[in-house]
Short mmCIF file of C-alpha atoms in Angstrom, two decimals:
data_model
loop_
_atom_site.label_atom_id
_atom_site.label_comp_id
_atom_site.label_asym_id
_atom_site.label_seq_id
_atom_site.Cartn_x
_atom_site.Cartn_y
_atom_site.Cartn_z
CA UNK A 1 0.06 0.13 0.09
CA UNK A 2 1.22 3.38 -0.85
CA UNK A 3 1.71 5.93 0.78
CA UNK A 4 3.11 4.03 3.63
CA UNK A 5 6.43 3.65 5.48
CA UNK A 6 7.12 0.38 4.18
CA UNK A 7 6.41 1.53 0.44
CA UNK A 8 8.72 4.40 1.13
CA UNK A 9 11.61 1.97 2.48
CA UNK A 10 11.07 -0.25 -0.40
CA UNK A 11 11.21 2.50 -3.04
CA UNK A 12 14.14 3.99 -1.24
CA UNK A 13 16.10 0.49 -1.42
CA UNK A 14 15.58 0.63 -5.44
CA UNK A 15 16.77 4.21 -5.56
CA UNK A 16 20.32 3.47 -6.13
CA UNK A 17 19.77 0.79 -8.86
CA UNK A 18 17.33 3.12 -10.64
CA UNK A 19 20.00 5.63 -10.78
CA UNK A 20 22.34 3.30 -12.28
CA UNK A 21 20.13 2.13 -14.76
CA UNK A 22 19.49 5.64 -15.65
CA UNK A 23 23.23 6.31 -16.50
CA UNK A 24 23.63 7.84 -13.05
CA UNK A 25 21.05 10.58 -13.44
CA UNK A 26 18.17 10.67 -10.91
CA UNK A 27 14.86 8.48 -11.96
CA UNK A 28 11.93 10.27 -12.10
CA UNK A 29 9.07 8.04 -10.93
CA UNK A 30 6.21 10.20 -12.21
CA UNK A 31 3.94 8.28 -14.53
CA UNK A 32 5.88 5.35 -14.58
CA UNK A 33 5.78 1.72 -13.40
CA UNK A 34 8.73 0.45 -11.51
CA UNK A 35 8.76 -3.32 -10.49
CA UNK A 36 10.68 -4.58 -7.56
CA UNK A 37 10.63 -8.53 -7.24
CA UNK A 38 11.32 -10.65 -4.33
CA UNK A 39 14.57 -11.47 -5.52
CA UNK A 40 15.96 -7.81 -5.44
CA UNK A 41 15.70 -7.35 -9.11
CA UNK A 42 14.40 -3.89 -9.84
CA UNK A 43 12.51 -3.43 -13.60
CA UNK A 44 12.00 0.38 -14.57
CA UNK A 45 9.69 1.57 -17.18
CA UNK A 46 7.20 -1.38 -17.10
CA UNK A 47 4.55 0.93 -18.73
CA UNK A 48 6.72 1.05 -21.95
CA UNK A 49 7.73 -2.58 -21.71
CA UNK A 50 5.60 -4.77 -20.05
CA UNK A 51 7.02 -7.97 -21.23
CA UNK A 52 9.80 -7.70 -19.22
CA UNK A 53 7.62 -8.31 -16.39
CA UNK A 54 5.93 -10.95 -17.97
CA UNK A 55 9.14 -12.71 -18.60
CA UNK A 56 10.12 -12.47 -15.10
CA UNK A 57 6.76 -13.67 -13.82
CA UNK A 58 6.74 -16.56 -16.36
CA UNK A 59 10.39 -17.51 -15.48
CA UNK A 60 9.37 -17.77 -11.62
CA UNK A 61 6.04 -19.42 -12.23
CA UNK A 62 6.90 -22.21 -14.83
CA UNK A 63 10.17 -23.38 -14.05
CA UNK A 64 10.14 -27.02 -13.76
CA UNK A 65 12.72 -29.23 -11.85
CA UNK A 66 14.85 -31.79 -13.36
CA UNK A 67 13.52 -35.17 -14.47
CA UNK A 68 14.17 -38.31 -12.35
CA UNK A 69 15.67 -39.64 -15.17
CA UNK A 70 18.12 -36.70 -15.87
CA UNK A 71 18.99 -36.62 -12.14
CA UNK A 72 19.93 -40.35 -12.51
CA UNK A 73 21.94 -39.96 -15.96
CA UNK A 74 23.89 -36.94 -14.46
CA UNK A 75 24.91 -38.87 -11.30
CA UNK A 76 25.81 -41.86 -13.08
CA UNK A 77 28.50 -39.57 -14.77
CA UNK A 78 29.54 -37.43 -11.99
CA UNK A 79 29.55 -40.09 -8.98
CA UNK A 80 32.68 -41.89 -10.55
CA UNK A 81 34.59 -38.52 -10.92
CA UNK A 82 33.95 -37.59 -7.33
CA UNK A 83 35.62 -40.94 -6.34
CA UNK A 84 38.57 -40.22 -8.79
CA UNK A 85 39.17 -36.57 -7.68
CA UNK A 86 39.24 -37.90 -3.95
CA UNK A 87 42.03 -40.25 -4.92
CA UNK A 88 44.19 -37.69 -6.63
CA UNK A 89 45.77 -34.16 -6.04
CA UNK A 90 44.01 -30.66 -6.64
CA UNK A 91 45.03 -29.40 -10.17
CA UNK A 92 46.12 -32.68 -11.44
CA UNK A 93 43.67 -35.28 -10.58
CA UNK A 94 41.80 -35.21 -13.85
CA UNK A 95 44.95 -35.86 -16.00
CA UNK A 96 44.96 -39.48 -14.40
CA UNK A 97 44.55 -42.52 -16.54
CA UNK A 98 40.71 -42.82 -17.53
CA UNK A 99 39.34 -39.61 -16.08
CA UNK A 100 39.13 -37.71 -19.29
CA UNK A 101 36.92 -40.74 -20.89
CA UNK A 102 34.42 -40.12 -18.02
CA UNK A 103 34.39 -36.53 -18.81
CA UNK A 104 33.95 -37.43 -22.64
CA UNK A 105 31.08 -39.42 -21.59
CA UNK A 106 29.36 -36.87 -19.65
CA UNK A 107 29.65 -34.26 -22.38
CA UNK A 108 28.41 -36.57 -25.04
CA UNK A 109 25.35 -37.72 -22.86
CA UNK A 110 24.21 -34.52 -20.82
CA UNK A 111 26.26 -31.93 -22.54
CA UNK A 112 28.25 -30.42 -19.31
CA UNK A 113 30.74 -31.97 -16.79
CA UNK A 114 32.03 -30.65 -13.34
CA UNK A 115 35.33 -30.87 -12.56
CA UNK A 116 36.14 -29.71 -9.08
CA UNK A 117 39.63 -28.75 -7.87
CA UNK A 118 40.78 -28.27 -11.60
CA UNK A 119 43.31 -26.01 -11.05
CA UNK A 120 46.24 -26.31 -8.54
CA UNK A 121 45.66 -24.25 -5.47
CA UNK A 122 48.43 -21.84 -6.19
CA UNK A 123 47.14 -20.98 -9.67
CA UNK A 124 43.65 -20.59 -8.23
CA UNK A 125 44.80 -18.21 -5.36
CA UNK A 126 46.60 -16.12 -7.66
CA UNK A 127 43.82 -15.57 -10.07
CA UNK A 128 41.64 -14.98 -7.06
CA UNK A 129 43.96 -12.44 -5.51
CA UNK A 130 44.35 -10.81 -9.02
CA UNK A 131 40.64 -10.53 -9.57
CA UNK A 132 40.23 -9.23 -5.98
CA UNK A 133 42.99 -6.29 -6.16
CA UNK A 134 42.21 -4.98 -9.75
CA UNK A 135 38.17 -4.90 -9.56
CA UNK A 136 36.91 -1.35 -9.38
CA UNK A 137 35.24 -0.64 -6.25
CA UNK A 138 31.65 0.88 -6.47
CA UNK A 139 29.12 1.04 -9.41
CA UNK A 140 30.93 0.72 -13.14
CA UNK A 141 29.69 3.09 -15.62
CA UNK A 142 28.72 1.87 -18.95
CA UNK A 143 31.74 3.33 -20.53
CA UNK A 144 33.89 1.05 -18.04
CA UNK A 145 36.41 1.76 -15.66
CA UNK A 146 40.19 0.58 -14.78
CA UNK A 147 40.16 -2.09 -17.44
CA UNK A 148 36.83 -3.60 -16.51
CA UNK A 149 33.56 -2.98 -18.50
CA UNK A 150 29.87 -3.97 -18.43
CA UNK A 151 28.73 -7.46 -19.49
CA UNK A 152 26.83 -6.98 -22.91
CA UNK A 153 23.89 -8.74 -24.33
CA UNK A 154 22.29 -9.17 -27.97
CA UNK A 155 20.80 -5.74 -27.15
CA UNK A 156 23.98 -4.08 -27.00
CA UNK A 157 25.10 -5.52 -30.38
CA UNK A 158 21.59 -4.16 -31.86
CA UNK A 159 22.31 -0.84 -30.37
CA UNK A 160 25.65 -0.53 -32.19
CA UNK A 161 24.26 -1.37 -35.43
CA UNK A 162 21.09 0.68 -35.06
CA UNK A 163 19.72 3.59 -36.86
CA UNK A 164 20.16 7.21 -35.60
CA UNK A 165 23.10 9.38 -34.95
CA UNK A 166 26.15 8.63 -32.88
CA UNK A 167 24.96 9.95 -29.62
CA UNK A 168 21.44 8.43 -29.91
CA UNK A 169 23.11 5.10 -30.58
CA UNK A 170 25.77 5.54 -27.93
CA UNK A 171 23.18 6.25 -25.37
CA UNK A 172 21.15 3.28 -26.32
CA UNK A 173 24.03 1.29 -25.86
CA UNK A 174 24.87 2.70 -22.78
CA UNK A 175 21.41 1.69 -21.34
CA UNK A 176 21.87 -1.83 -22.71
CA UNK A 177 24.82 -2.26 -21.13
CA UNK A 178 23.19 -1.29 -17.71
CA UNK A 179 20.16 -3.49 -18.21
CA UNK A 180 18.84 -5.69 -15.56
CA UNK A 181 19.25 -8.95 -18.12
CA UNK A 182 23.11 -8.96 -17.03
CA UNK A 183 24.77 -7.49 -14.21
CA UNK A 184 28.22 -8.63 -14.21
CA UNK A 185 31.44 -6.54 -14.87
CA UNK A 186 34.12 -8.25 -16.91
CA UNK A 187 37.69 -7.92 -18.11
CA UNK A 188 39.50 -9.97 -20.70
CA UNK A 189 43.09 -11.33 -20.21
CA UNK A 190 45.53 -13.12 -22.50
CA UNK A 191 48.45 -13.44 -19.94
CA UNK A 192 49.81 -12.57 -16.53
CA UNK A 193 50.50 -8.90 -17.16
CA UNK A 194 47.08 -8.12 -17.02
CA UNK A 195 45.65 -10.99 -14.54
CA UNK A 196 47.97 -12.76 -12.36
CA UNK A 197 47.54 -16.66 -13.02
CA UNK A 198 46.27 -16.24 -16.61
CA UNK A 199 49.04 -17.93 -18.36
CA UNK A 200 48.73 -21.05 -16.37
CA UNK A 201 44.85 -21.14 -16.59
CA UNK A 202 44.92 -20.74 -20.42
CA UNK A 203 47.61 -23.34 -20.87
CA UNK A 204 45.45 -26.03 -18.43
CA UNK A 205 42.32 -25.37 -20.50
CA UNK A 206 44.46 -25.87 -23.76
CA UNK A 207 45.58 -29.34 -22.15
CA UNK A 208 42.26 -30.33 -21.30
CA UNK A 209 40.71 -29.55 -24.64
CA UNK A 210 43.43 -31.09 -26.64
CA UNK A 211 43.47 -34.30 -24.44
CA UNK A 212 39.64 -34.43 -24.99
CA UNK A 213 40.26 -34.46 -28.74
CA UNK A 214 41.71 -37.69 -28.56
CA UNK A 215 38.61 -39.22 -26.84
CA UNK A 216 36.33 -40.87 -29.62
CA UNK A 217 33.04 -39.85 -27.91
CA UNK A 218 33.75 -36.13 -28.51
CA UNK A 219 36.64 -36.05 -31.19
CA UNK A 220 34.46 -35.18 -34.04
CA UNK A 221 32.86 -32.09 -32.25
CA UNK A 222 36.34 -30.67 -31.26
CA UNK A 223 38.20 -31.69 -34.44
CA UNK A 224 38.65 -27.74 -35.18
CA UNK A 225 39.18 -26.63 -31.67
CA UNK A 226 42.85 -25.92 -31.25
CA UNK A 227 43.16 -23.27 -28.29
CA UNK A 228 40.86 -21.20 -25.87
CA UNK A 229 40.00 -17.58 -26.45
CA UNK A 230 41.08 -14.89 -24.20
CA UNK A 231 40.06 -15.60 -20.37
CA UNK A 232 36.89 -13.57 -19.59
CA UNK A 233 36.74 -12.54 -15.83
CA UNK A 234 33.73 -11.81 -14.68
CA UNK A 235 32.33 -10.27 -11.22
CA UNK A 236 28.31 -10.37 -10.16
CA UNK A 237 28.57 -7.75 -7.47
CA UNK A 238 25.43 -8.59 -5.74
CA UNK A 239 22.07 -6.84 -5.83
CA UNK A 240 20.20 -9.38 -7.79
CA UNK A 241 23.17 -9.40 -10.45
CA UNK A 242 22.71 -11.93 -12.93
CA UNK A 243 22.72 -13.30 -16.67
CA UNK A 244 19.51 -14.24 -17.84
CA UNK A 245 19.18 -17.53 -19.78
CA UNK A 246 21.32 -17.25 -22.77
CA UNK A 247 23.01 -19.78 -25.46
CA UNK A 248 26.75 -18.82 -25.89
CA UNK A 249 26.74 -19.58 -29.52
CA UNK A 250 23.12 -19.63 -30.53
CA UNK A 251 23.76 -19.13 -34.20
CA UNK A 252 26.64 -21.39 -34.45
CA UNK A 253 28.76 -18.96 -36.12
CA UNK A 254 31.67 -17.88 -33.86
CA UNK A 255 33.33 -21.27 -33.61
CA UNK A 256 32.89 -21.90 -30.19
CA UNK A 257 32.38 -25.60 -29.26
CA UNK A 258 33.14 -25.94 -25.87
CA UNK A 259 32.53 -23.42 -22.55
CA UNK A 260 34.67 -23.81 -19.66
CA UNK A 261 33.84 -21.82 -16.49
CA UNK A 262 36.14 -21.70 -13.28
CA UNK A 263 34.40 -20.57 -10.05
CA UNK A 264 36.66 -18.96 -7.63
CA UNK A 265 34.57 -18.03 -4.68
CA UNK A 266 36.18 -18.93 -1.35
CA UNK A 267 33.66 -19.99 1.45
CA UNK A 268 30.72 -20.11 -1.01
CA UNK A 269 27.57 -21.43 0.41
CA UNK A 270 24.31 -22.19 -1.52
CA UNK A 271 22.48 -19.29 0.48
CA UNK A 272 24.75 -17.14 -1.15
CA UNK A 273 22.93 -17.61 -4.62
CA UNK A 274 24.74 -17.29 -7.83
CA UNK A 275 24.44 -20.94 -8.85
CA UNK A 276 24.75 -21.71 -12.68
CA UNK A 277 21.57 -22.75 -13.86
CA UNK A 278 21.66 -25.35 -16.79
CA UNK A 279 18.29 -25.85 -18.74
CA UNK A 280 17.24 -28.51 -21.24
CA UNK A 281 17.68 -27.68 -24.78
CA UNK A 282 16.12 -24.78 -26.55
CA UNK A 283 15.71 -21.15 -25.28
CA UNK A 284 11.92 -22.00 -24.85
CA UNK A 285 12.49 -24.67 -22.31
CA UNK A 286 11.62 -24.22 -18.91
CA UNK A 287 12.95 -27.54 -17.48
CA UNK A 288 15.83 -27.44 -15.51
CA UNK A 289 18.65 -29.69 -15.99
CA UNK A 290 20.77 -29.10 -12.96
CA UNK A 291 21.74 -26.22 -10.71
CA UNK A 292 25.40 -26.42 -10.46
CA UNK A 293 26.71 -25.58 -6.97
#
């Protein structure tokens, strides 16, 4: 109910996010509809684009849990890997004989695989410290700061290619980069000069990919995959920051065949949020395959 003290508190809590989405300028709520969801997500200008609210409501109400059959299939692949990890050392256990065959089977059957303790501890520590020390403090504007920039979506690409003069396209791009659909800040690195630990990270991932190419289950799929792209380091600063459901290579035009994701969260607990949610194939699917913790 508004006006009320509770309503004023809710609106005040959304003020910072509204200013950020409005490119640092005060957001005028007069004649506008703003949605504040239980997750903390703030959706401005609902009166101009009600579909963004409908999408969020459908996502929350139509999600379906993993099927029992999929749970069994996933566990069949990952239970042996957990036992093998316990028998080896962090950072090297997945190089033991027979492990990559299990990895290839999982990729072939369920399209993903979880490898805990993938990197040696000292490399993971170096990466964690480098990200912590170099990430900017406070909000990052659309134009970026200190080598970090905002994560982009298809709307950002559309803004760059859109009609209008430079200033109009630039503002549209800035608003796309500040959108609630993707809330991370990121930095690319090719070597240790820009992010300590990158060189060994890239070499380790290259070793994994090249080794998988010798596995008959996935060799055809990976036959033209020779090396990893530049490492992309992402930080999700909280406040309902997320990356909505997407496909990394939706048009199959950029050459990507395998995505590797490394989490460096110390002391993470499920209550912290931020799990990677994998869906069954197709963008229209509401069936969860697995929440990776």
